[in-house]
Each structure stands twice: as C-alpha cells, then as structure tokens.
Amino acid sequence: MKGNFSTRLTHLGEKSPKSVSRSKTIPISMTSVFVFDDVETLDKVYDNEEEGYVYSRNGNPGHDALEEIIAGIDEAEDAQVFSSGMGAIAMSIVANVKAGDHIIAASVLYGGSYTFLKQELAKFNVEVTFVDVVNESIEQYFKSNTKVVYVETISNPLMEVIDIKDISELTHKHNAKLIVDNTFATGVICQPLKLGADIVVYSATKYICGHSDVTGGIVVADRDNVNKIRNTGALYGPMMSPFDAWLLIRSLRTLELRLKKHSENALKLAEYLEKHEKIKTVYYPGLKSSSYYEVAKELFNGDEFGGMLSIDVLDGERGAYELIRNLESIKFVPSLAGVTTSVSYPVKTSHRALTDQELKKANISKGLIRVSVGLEDIDDIISEFDKALAKI
Ligand code: PLP
C-alpha cells in the first residue's frame, strides 16, 4: 500500500485475504459501523429496498446469527439481543407501556426485575400491581388500562412454576400482553410462546451463556413485537458486543446437552437434600413432592426441570451462613448457570433491595440458599454438601 506512515498505519489490512475456502464458524464482525460504496446504496438500505447493516447499535451480522439460533430454539419468528437480561426486560416493558398504563406482575421475581417494575416505572407514571400469581387468580386485578402481565416460568428464588397457559388466556381476554422471563428454564425445558406468551425474555448471562463469562439478554417473540422492542432498544442503546454474540453462539450449540445434565444432577441433589435432617424444605419442581410437579409436567417439554433449586436450612440465617462457609469447591456467587455448582444467598444478593416486609410477603427466608447445580459428577456434589451440612 502507498502513502505516508500514518496513512498506511490506519488503512493497512483492510483488504481481506483472497481464499476459495471460508471460515467454518460464524465470524465476528467487530465493527461499530459499515462501509457503503456510494450514497445510492446507503439510501436503498435506509429505505429497506436492500438488506444491509449501517451501525451496530441497530444490527450486526453476529447479532443476526445469534437471534436466528435463539428464535429457532423457542420456535419464534424473531429475536433481539441486548447487553444484559435487564436490558432485554426493560426494553420489552418500556416498548409496551406509556404514562397512565397499568401492569400486573408476579410478586416473586428476580430482584432486579422487581425493583425496575416498582421504582423505575413509577417515574414514568406506570402503575404496577404485584400479585401472588401462584395462589391467586390475576383476573380481579385487571384494569381497563392494563397493558402487560409479567411473570417468570420458574420463579427466582422459590422455583414456583407458573401456569403460563392459564395466565395467557386471562391476559388476552383483557387485551394485554404476557411477558415471560424464561431464564431458569430456557427453550430446552419450556417454550412459553407455545403456551400463549407474547414475549419471552432471557438473561443470556445464565444458561444461554453457561460459562459465566458473558453478560447478555435476549427477547424472543413474533416479528411485530420484536420490531417494536428492537426500535425501543436502538433508542435506549443497551446493545450487545459482537464478541459477546459470538461467544453466545458457541454456547448455544451445547445448550440442550448442558440442560440435560444440569437437570439430571439437580434432581439427584434435590432428592438427597430432601431427606437431610438439616434441611427444612427443598424447592425443586422436579421432586414428586413439589406442589409444582404436576404443572411442570404439563407445561415443560419433557422430563427435565432445570438446574436450579433452593433449600431452607434449619437454623435459618446462622445455618445458611455456615453452610456457605463450609462448602469448598462449590463457590458462593451471586449468579447462576455456570458449569460448576455454586450457591447464592437471595436475601443478600438477588433480592437485597427488598425490605424485610417484602421478603416475608414473597416467602424468602433468611435460611434460604439458592443452588445452581453444575456439570460435575453428582456423587462429588452430594458428598460436598454432606460434609458441609455435617459441620453445621
Ligand atoms: N432474570 C432472571 C431470572 C435473573 O436471574 C437475572 C439475573 O440474575 C436477570 C433476569 C437479569 O439478568 P442480567 O443480570 O443479565 O441483567
């Protein structure tokens, strides 16, 4: 290449090598913007006469590839990626409400979603009614201005399985949209769109990633809903890095395998913990003794119930603190869904923002530990809990 030093420094390498072969994997388009040969071509792309990328906040080939895969898993028309689960949740809700509207939400939710619904939406004059959707019908809470119903497939941290079919019927009867956070289940275990949900949201940081190294979010829905949320997202701007999209594409190839093993291990651990004298309650929908077993069997795709369970340790707060301290390879981390087993303590992590009264109402006790069951040999996981519990 000709030109002076600084010119060569800024342009060299732009011509990609010529090759009759091509990359086996989807390449990363690590670019914030795209080049056009002329104004006419740019015009055609802006006017939707030609397909093309303009700016990565609005779209990137890596996003598209990831969206195609996740839409395929959930059997949806379209998907949109975001830089975090909260980005996906916030954009889905904001795209569907305006000042003066009303939302019905489950009272047991991931703490961030609960705080967003309670605090942020109040600033925009959107009213939210929190309902114990497991024990109460939502029907009586609809108002003429109810636009959204928001629930989680498997609730965080009590692993309640919500009857999405029933809730979607009521939601549609009242002309509202049902948004379901399917983070704990993933499309391998449950496909909420098939059960009547309008929009499904994910913290891709969890099982979709599966290796604790990416923060991401995804929305899955029909084309109209995704377009609306995509346009809102492009204005607020919580976009995913093309590199993270590439990592998540790689992660998704093993989603089914991982979820099978997570579920298999979680069931065995839940069965062991259920019989342990130092555990008051085990919350896992795959246990035959769980009050959610039947509804999970009906709504889930197969015989897998996911890798998440919670336990109420005897002796409450003291017992929980000790168990966390006594575990060795099983780390205390305020997240979930990695390859290794980990524990979290909801009252101090995911649900930290809740007042004592709110925690009590949501049935989240100070003895509650959430377990993300990993892919290790199950005998080793059980043996570590056994030793740690014996020391309490
Ligand atoms: N939904 C659920 C069920 C979660 O557990 C979390 C995070 O823990 C989120 C949403 C938020 O996702 P992110 O941390 O990727 O923003």
PDB file of C-alpha atoms and ligand atoms in Angstrom, residues 84-86 89 110 156 181 183-184 203 205-206 216, ligand 1:
ATOM      1  CA  SER A  84     -27.906  -7.794  29.624  1.00  0.00           C
ATOM      2  CA  GLY A  85     -31.003  -9.550  30.845  1.00  0.00           C
ATOM      3  CA  MET A  86     -32.130  -6.313  32.485  1.00  0.00           C
ATOM      4  CA  ILE A  89     -36.528  -6.887  30.311  1.00  0.00           C
ATOM      5  CA  TYR A 110     -35.719 -11.728  40.169  1.00  0.00           C
ATOM      6  CA  ASN A 156     -36.400 -16.846  41.296  1.00  0.00           C
ATOM      7  CA  ASP A 181     -38.860 -14.431  31.810  1.00  0.00           C
ATOM      8  CA  THR A 183     -34.156 -17.588  32.096  1.00  0.00           C
ATOM      9  CA  PHE A 184     -34.218 -20.544  34.521  1.00  0.00           C
ATOM     10  CA  SER A 203     -30.868 -13.184  30.921  1.00  0.00           C
ATOM     11  CA  THR A 205     -25.837 -14.343  31.198  1.00  0.00           C
ATOM     12  CA  LYS A 206     -27.203 -17.574  32.683  1.00  0.00           C
ATOM     13  CA  GLY A 216     -26.306 -10.612  27.784  1.00  0.00           C
TER      14      GLY A 216
HETATM   15  N1  PLP B   1     -33.962 -12.663  35.074  1.00  0.00           N
HETATM   16  C1  PLP B   1     -33.553 -13.554  35.973  1.00  0.00           C
HETATM   17  C2  PLP B   1     -34.439 -14.713  36.291  1.00  0.00           C
HETATM   18  C3  PLP B   1     -32.305 -13.425  36.596  1.00  0.00           C
HETATM   19  O1  PLP B   1     -31.908 -14.347  37.489  1.00  0.00           O
HETATM   20  C4  PLP B   1     -31.484 -12.318  36.264  1.00  0.00           C
HETATM   21  C5  PLP B   1     -30.167 -12.128  36.889  1.00  0.00           C
HETATM   22  O2  PLP B   1     -29.786 -12.815  37.811  1.00  0.00           O
HETATM   23  C6  PLP B   1     -31.971 -11.386  35.335  1.00  0.00           C
HETATM   24  C7  PLP B   1     -33.197 -11.596  34.746  1.00  0.00           C
HETATM   25  C8  PLP B   1     -31.151 -10.175  34.952  1.00  0.00           C
HETATM   26  O3  PLP B   1     -30.195 -10.526  34.017  1.00  0.00           O
HETATM   27  P1  PLP B   1     -28.771  -9.781  33.821  1.00  0.00           P
HETATM   28  O4  PLP B   1     -28.024  -9.938  35.103  1.00  0.00           O
HETATM   29  O5  PLP B   1     -28.169 -10.489  32.666  1.00  0.00           O
HETATM   30  O6  PLP B   1     -29.081  -8.359  33.543  1.00  0.00           O
END
